[in-house]
Coordinates of C-alpha atoms and ligand atoms in Angstrom, one line a residue:
M1 CA 0.0 0.0 0.0
V2 CA 1.2 3.5 -0.8
A3 CA 0.9 5.6 2.4
L4 CA -0.7 9.0 1.7
N5 CA 1.9 10.7 3.8
E6 CA 4.7 9.4 1.6
V7 CA 3.3 11.1 -1.5
P8 CA 5.2 14.4 -2.1
R9 CA 3.1 17.4 -1.1
R10 CA 3.4 21.1 -0.8
S11 CA 1.6 22.9 2.0
Y12 CA -0.6 26.0 1.2
T13 CA -2.8 26.1 4.3
D14 CA -2.0 26.3 8.0
G15 CA -3.8 23.6 9.8
A16 CA -7.4 22.3 9.3
T17 CA -10.2 24.5 7.9
P18 CA -13.0 25.2 10.3
L19 CA -16.0 22.9 10.8
E20 CA -18.9 25.1 11.9
H21 CA -22.4 24.4 13.2
L22 CA -24.9 26.5 11.3
Q23 CA -27.5 26.9 14.0
R24 CA -29.5 29.8 12.5
L25 CA -29.7 28.2 9.0
S26 CA -30.7 24.8 10.6
A27 CA -33.5 26.6 12.6
E28 CA -34.6 28.5 9.5
L29 CA -35.0 25.3 7.4
G30 CA -36.5 23.3 10.3
G31 CA -34.8 20.1 9.2
P32 CA -31.4 18.5 10.0
Q33 CA -28.6 20.0 11.9
I34 CA -26.4 21.6 9.3
W35 CA -22.6 21.9 9.6
I36 CA -20.3 23.4 7.1
K37 CA -16.7 22.6 6.2
R38 CA -15.1 25.9 5.4
D39 CA -12.8 24.9 2.5
D40 CA -13.5 28.4 1.2
Q41 CA -10.9 29.4 3.8
L42 CA -8.1 27.3 2.4
G43 CA -4.8 29.0 1.4
L44 CA -3.7 30.6 -1.9
T45 CA -5.6 33.6 -3.4
Q46 CA -9.1 33.5 -1.9
G47 CA -9.0 29.8 -1.2
G48 CA -11.3 27.0 -2.4
N49 CA -11.1 23.3 -3.0
K50 CA -8.4 23.4 -5.7
T51 CA -5.9 24.4 -3.1
R52 CA -6.0 20.9 -1.6
K53 CA -5.5 19.3 -5.0
L54 CA -2.7 21.6 -5.9
E55 CA -0.7 20.7 -2.9
Y56 CA -0.1 17.3 -4.5
L57 CA -0.2 18.3 -8.2
I58 CA 2.4 21.1 -7.7
A59 CA 4.7 18.8 -5.7
D60 CA 4.5 16.3 -8.6
A61 CA 5.3 19.1 -11.1
L62 CA 8.3 20.2 -9.0
N63 CA 9.5 16.6 -8.7
Q64 CA 9.5 16.4 -12.5
G65 CA 11.5 19.6 -12.7
A66 CA 8.7 21.7 -14.2
D67 CA 9.3 25.4 -14.7
A68 CA 5.9 26.3 -16.1
L69 CA 2.3 25.2 -15.4
I70 CA -0.4 25.0 -18.0
T71 CA -4.1 24.5 -17.1
V72 CA -7.6 25.0 -18.5
G73 CA -11.1 25.9 -17.4
G74 CA -13.9 28.4 -17.8
V75 CA -13.3 32.1 -18.0
Q76 CA -14.3 32.4 -14.3
S77 CA -12.4 29.2 -13.3
N78 CA -11.5 29.0 -9.6
H79 CA -9.1 26.3 -10.6
C80 CA -7.2 28.5 -13.0
R81 CA -6.9 31.3 -10.3
L82 CA -5.6 29.0 -7.7
T83 CA -3.1 27.2 -10.1
L84 CA -1.8 30.6 -11.0
S85 CA -1.6 31.6 -7.3
A86 CA 0.4 28.5 -6.6
A87 CA 2.7 29.3 -9.5
R88 CA 3.3 32.7 -8.0
V89 CA 4.1 31.2 -4.6
E90 CA 6.5 28.6 -6.2
G91 CA 8.1 31.0 -8.7
L92 CA 6.8 29.1 -11.8
D93 CA 5.4 30.4 -15.0
C94 CA 1.7 29.8 -15.6
H95 CA -0.3 29.7 -18.8
L96 CA -4.2 29.6 -18.8
I97 CA -6.4 28.3 -21.6
V98 CA -10.0 29.2 -20.9
E99 CA -13.3 28.8 -22.7
E100 CA -16.1 31.3 -22.9
D101 CA -19.3 30.7 -21.0
L102 CA -22.5 29.4 -22.5
G103 CA -24.9 32.1 -23.6
P104 CA -27.7 33.3 -21.2
E105 CA -30.0 30.4 -21.9
G106 CA -27.3 27.9 -22.5
T107 CA -27.8 28.1 -26.2
A108 CA -25.2 30.3 -27.7
L109 CA -22.4 27.9 -28.4
G110 CA -20.0 29.5 -30.8
P111 CA -16.5 30.5 -31.9
A112 CA -14.2 32.6 -29.8
G113 CA -15.8 36.1 -29.3
S114 CA -19.4 34.9 -29.0
N115 CA -19.4 35.5 -25.3
P116 CA -16.4 37.6 -24.4
P117 CA -15.5 37.6 -20.7
E118 CA -16.1 40.6 -18.5
Y119 CA -13.0 41.9 -16.8
T120 CA -14.2 41.0 -13.4
G121 CA -14.1 38.2 -10.8
N122 CA -11.6 35.5 -11.5
F123 CA -10.9 36.8 -15.0
L124 CA -9.7 40.1 -13.4
L125 CA -7.5 38.1 -10.9
F126 CA -5.8 36.2 -13.8
D127 CA -4.5 39.6 -14.8
L128 CA -3.6 40.9 -11.3
L129 CA -1.8 37.6 -10.5
G130 CA 0.2 38.1 -13.7
A131 CA -0.6 35.0 -15.8
N132 CA 2.1 34.5 -18.4
S133 CA -0.6 34.0 -21.0
V134 CA -4.4 33.8 -21.0
T135 CA -5.9 32.3 -24.2
V136 CA -9.7 32.7 -24.5
L137 CA -11.4 30.1 -26.8
G138 CA -15.0 29.7 -27.8
H139 CA -17.3 27.5 -25.7
G140 CA -16.8 23.8 -26.4
A141 CA -13.2 24.2 -27.7
D142 CA -10.7 21.4 -27.1
L143 CA -8.9 23.0 -24.2
L144 CA -6.6 20.1 -23.3
G145 CA -5.7 19.7 -26.9
E146 CA -4.7 23.4 -27.0
A147 CA -2.8 22.9 -23.7
E148 CA -0.7 20.1 -25.3
I149 CA 0.0 22.2 -28.3
L150 CA 1.3 25.0 -26.0
A151 CA 3.3 22.4 -24.0
D152 CA 5.0 21.2 -27.2
K153 CA 5.9 24.8 -28.1
L154 CA 7.3 25.5 -24.7
R155 CA 9.4 22.2 -24.8
A156 CA 10.8 23.3 -28.2
E157 CA 12.0 26.5 -26.5
G158 CA 13.7 24.4 -23.8
R159 CA 11.1 24.8 -21.1
K160 CA 9.6 22.1 -18.9
P161 CA 5.8 22.6 -18.8
Y162 CA 3.5 20.6 -16.6
V163 CA -0.1 20.3 -17.8
I164 CA -2.9 20.1 -15.1
P165 CA -6.2 18.7 -16.3
V166 CA -9.6 20.4 -15.8
G167 CA -10.3 21.0 -12.1
G168 CA -7.0 19.3 -11.2
S169 CA -9.1 16.1 -11.2
N170 CA -6.8 13.1 -11.6
P171 CA -5.8 10.6 -8.9
I172 CA -2.9 12.9 -7.8
G173 CA -5.2 15.9 -7.3
A174 CA -7.9 13.8 -5.7
L175 CA -5.4 12.9 -2.9
G176 CA -6.1 16.4 -1.5
Y177 CA -9.6 15.2 -0.6
V178 CA -8.5 11.8 0.6
D179 CA -6.6 13.8 3.1
C180 CA -9.6 16.1 3.8
A181 CA -11.8 13.1 4.6
V182 CA -9.4 12.1 7.4
E183 CA -9.2 15.7 8.6
M184 CA -13.0 15.8 8.8
L185 CA -13.3 12.4 10.6
D186 CA -11.1 13.9 13.3
Q187 CA -13.2 17.0 13.5
F188 CA -16.5 15.0 13.7
A189 CA -15.1 13.0 16.6
E190 CA -14.0 16.1 18.4
A191 CA -17.2 18.1 17.8
G192 CA -19.5 15.1 18.5
V193 CA -20.9 15.1 14.9
D194 CA -22.6 11.8 14.8
S195 CA -23.5 9.8 11.7
P196 CA -23.6 12.7 9.3
T197 CA -24.3 12.7 5.6
I198 CA -21.8 14.8 3.6
V199 CA -23.3 17.0 0.8
T200 CA -20.9 18.4 -1.7
P201 CA -20.9 20.0 -5.2
S202 CA -19.7 17.7 -7.9
G203 CA -18.0 19.0 -11.0
S204 CA -14.9 17.4 -12.4
A205 CA -15.4 15.0 -9.5
G206 CA -12.0 15.1 -7.9
M207 CA -13.3 16.4 -4.6
Q208 CA -16.1 13.9 -4.3
A209 CA -13.9 11.0 -5.5
G210 CA -11.2 11.9 -3.0
L211 CA -13.7 12.2 -0.1
V212 CA -15.2 8.8 -1.0
V213 CA -11.8 7.1 -1.2
G214 CA -10.6 8.8 2.0
L215 CA -13.7 7.8 4.0
H216 CA -13.7 4.3 2.8
S217 CA -10.0 3.8 3.4
A218 CA -10.6 5.0 7.0
G219 CA -13.3 2.4 7.5
S220 CA -16.1 5.0 7.6
N221 CA -19.5 4.4 6.1
I222 CA -20.5 8.1 6.1
P223 CA -22.4 8.7 2.8
V224 CA -21.4 11.4 0.4
I225 CA -24.1 13.0 -1.8
G226 CA -22.8 15.0 -4.8
I227 CA -24.9 17.7 -6.3
N228 CA -23.9 18.0 -10.0
V229 CA -23.1 21.4 -11.4
S230 CA -23.2 20.5 -15.1
R231 CA -24.3 16.9 -15.7
T232 CA -27.2 14.6 -15.3
Q233 CA -27.0 11.8 -12.8
A234 CA -26.5 9.3 -15.6
D235 CA -23.6 11.3 -17.0
Q236 CA -21.9 12.3 -13.8
E237 CA -21.9 9.1 -11.7
P238 CA -19.6 7.1 -14.1
K239 CA -17.1 9.9 -14.0
I240 CA -17.1 9.8 -10.2
V241 CA -16.8 6.0 -10.2
D242 CA -13.8 6.1 -12.7
L243 CA -11.9 8.6 -10.6
V244 CA -12.7 6.7 -7.3
D245 CA -11.3 3.6 -8.9
A246 CA -8.2 5.3 -10.3
T247 CA -7.5 7.0 -7.0
A248 CA -8.0 3.8 -5.0
R249 CA -5.6 2.0 -7.4
F250 CA -3.1 4.8 -7.0
L251 CA -3.0 4.2 -3.3
D252 CA -3.1 0.4 -3.7
L253 CA -6.4 0.3 -1.8
P254 CA -9.2 -2.3 -2.4
P255 CA -12.0 -1.1 -4.7
V256 CA -14.8 1.0 -3.3
P257 CA -18.3 -0.3 -3.8
R258 CA -20.2 1.5 -6.6
D259 CA -23.2 2.3 -4.4
A260 CA -20.9 4.8 -2.5
T261 CA -21.2 7.2 -5.4
T262 CA -24.2 9.5 -5.9
G263 CA -24.3 12.6 -8.1
L264 CA -27.8 14.2 -8.2
G265 CA -28.5 15.9 -11.5
D266 CA -31.6 17.9 -10.6
Y267 CA -30.1 21.2 -9.6
F268 CA -27.8 22.6 -12.2
G269 CA -30.6 24.2 -14.3
T270 CA -30.0 24.7 -18.0
G271 CA -26.2 24.4 -17.9
Y272 CA -22.9 24.9 -16.2
A273 CA -22.6 28.4 -14.6
L274 CA -26.0 29.4 -15.7
P275 CA -28.0 30.9 -12.8
T276 CA -31.1 29.3 -11.4
P277 CA -33.7 31.0 -9.1
E278 CA -33.1 28.3 -6.5
M279 CA -29.3 29.1 -6.5
V280 CA -30.1 32.8 -5.9
E281 CA -32.4 31.9 -3.0
A282 CA -29.7 29.6 -1.5
V283 CA -27.0 32.3 -1.8
R284 CA -29.3 34.9 -0.1
L285 CA -30.3 32.4 2.6
F286 CA -26.8 31.5 3.7
A287 CA -25.8 35.2 3.6
R288 CA -28.7 36.4 5.7
T289 CA -28.8 33.7 8.3
E290 CA -25.1 33.0 8.7
G291 CA -23.1 35.8 7.0
I292 CA -21.5 33.2 4.7
L293 CA -21.1 33.9 1.0
L294 CA -21.6 31.0 -1.4
D295 CA -20.7 31.1 -5.1
P296 CA -23.2 31.0 -8.0
V297 CA -21.7 28.2 -9.9
Y298 CA -20.9 25.4 -7.4
T299 CA -21.8 25.9 -3.8
G300 CA -25.0 28.0 -4.5
K301 CA -26.4 25.2 -6.7
A302 CA -25.3 22.5 -4.2
A303 CA -26.9 24.4 -1.4
A304 CA -30.1 24.7 -3.5
G305 CA -30.0 20.9 -3.8
L306 CA -29.5 20.6 0.0
I307 CA -32.5 22.9 0.7
D308 CA -34.7 20.9 -1.7
L309 CA -33.6 17.6 -0.1
I310 CA -34.6 19.1 3.3
R311 CA -38.0 20.4 2.0
S312 CA -38.8 17.2 0.3
G313 CA -38.2 15.2 3.5
R314 CA -35.0 13.4 2.4
F315 CA -33.3 14.9 5.5
T316 CA -35.4 15.2 8.7
S317 CA -34.7 16.8 12.1
E318 CA -33.2 13.4 13.2
D319 CA -30.4 13.9 10.7
T320 CA -27.1 15.7 10.6
V321 CA -25.7 17.1 7.3
V322 CA -22.2 18.4 6.6
F323 CA -22.1 20.7 3.7
I324 CA -18.7 21.3 1.9
H325 CA -18.1 24.9 1.2
S326 CA -15.6 24.5 -1.7
G327 CA -15.0 28.2 -2.3
G328 CA -15.6 30.2 -5.5
V329 CA -16.7 33.5 -4.0
P330 CA -14.7 35.6 -6.5
G331 CA -17.1 34.3 -9.1
L332 CA -20.0 35.9 -7.3
F333 CA -18.8 39.3 -8.2
A334 CA -18.7 38.3 -11.9
R335 CA -22.4 37.3 -11.9
T336 CA -24.1 40.1 -10.1
Q337 CA -26.9 40.3 -12.7
A338 CA -28.4 37.1 -11.4
F339 CA -29.1 38.8 -8.1
A340 CA -30.4 42.1 -9.4
Ligands
PLP401 C1 -13.9 23.1 -8.9 C2 -14.9 23.5 -7.9 C3 -15.9 22.6 -7.4 C4 -16.0 21.2 -7.9 O1 -15.0 20.4 -7.6 P1 -14.6 19.1 -8.5 O2 -13.5 18.4 -7.8 O3 -14.3 19.7 -9.8 O4 -15.9 18.3 -8.6 C5 -16.7 23.0 -6.4 N1 -16.7 24.2 -5.9 C6 -15.8 25.2 -6.4 C7 -15.8 26.5 -5.8 C8 -14.9 24.8 -7.4 O5 -14.0 25.7 -7.8

């Protein structure tokens, strides 16, 4: 077995992120006791779940002698911001290849320039943090293909690029959440959080896969419910399963049963990053009851899912839920129209 603490890792956060009991929100919804894991308070610029993945990915890049990072995402990608932030901390170059958003109703697929990004939110931060290049492509472009072309070009110039996939979601990145699962189990024991269900956004699935592997490897049967931000249940669950399998193999762990992976597809609306009324309600509710900002793309939609599961009786006052706040707040300031 490969022990997790023998895998090379950088450290970008001091200690554990807080686990907080949301008493006012729990009372307001009249259902389960709701706790929140504040991974929005992880290190690097404005925190968020990619920081945990990057601790392992950047260590791997440095071990391979990389001098430049290349990664991909949406124009408001939190993953791109945090990869760039890690590059600044490590003194590496960083190139970003991003795709424009879908049009307002999820229809306007098109060539570059169809939906030019506003100079705000994460897209502003790419500039402030001094990305070595930002290439904006039309929605649906082959981002990783472009990343490989750029990597070849840099290699031809004698550089050593390291390409990080969408969301940092490969077995190395997922290790960050294997680790987080163990961190949370300690916090549950200390805070007396008994038999909770974990509710988490599910996108490129590295966070959820890592959590599932981490809990399983620690002998815990705490369920994890993913709330999909871009895919139906039928499309998302195989992606989670594949990454769970690959991550377990990476650590030489026995396979995790398939029924440990759930990704609910009822809450993302018409497409990735497109606002829904339920997301707006959830963001407002967390802010008003707890002073906690969610983001409109991931945690806002996941919280909308949680609220619906409570209202529809899936969680009752007998239950305890731990909601993962995976970050993304800079994106809130790029989508203010949804709240107007
Ligand atoms: C990337 C991201 C997620 C989704 O995590 P995955 O590992 O891609 O499933 C959730 N929340 C925020 C804020 C993110 O940036």
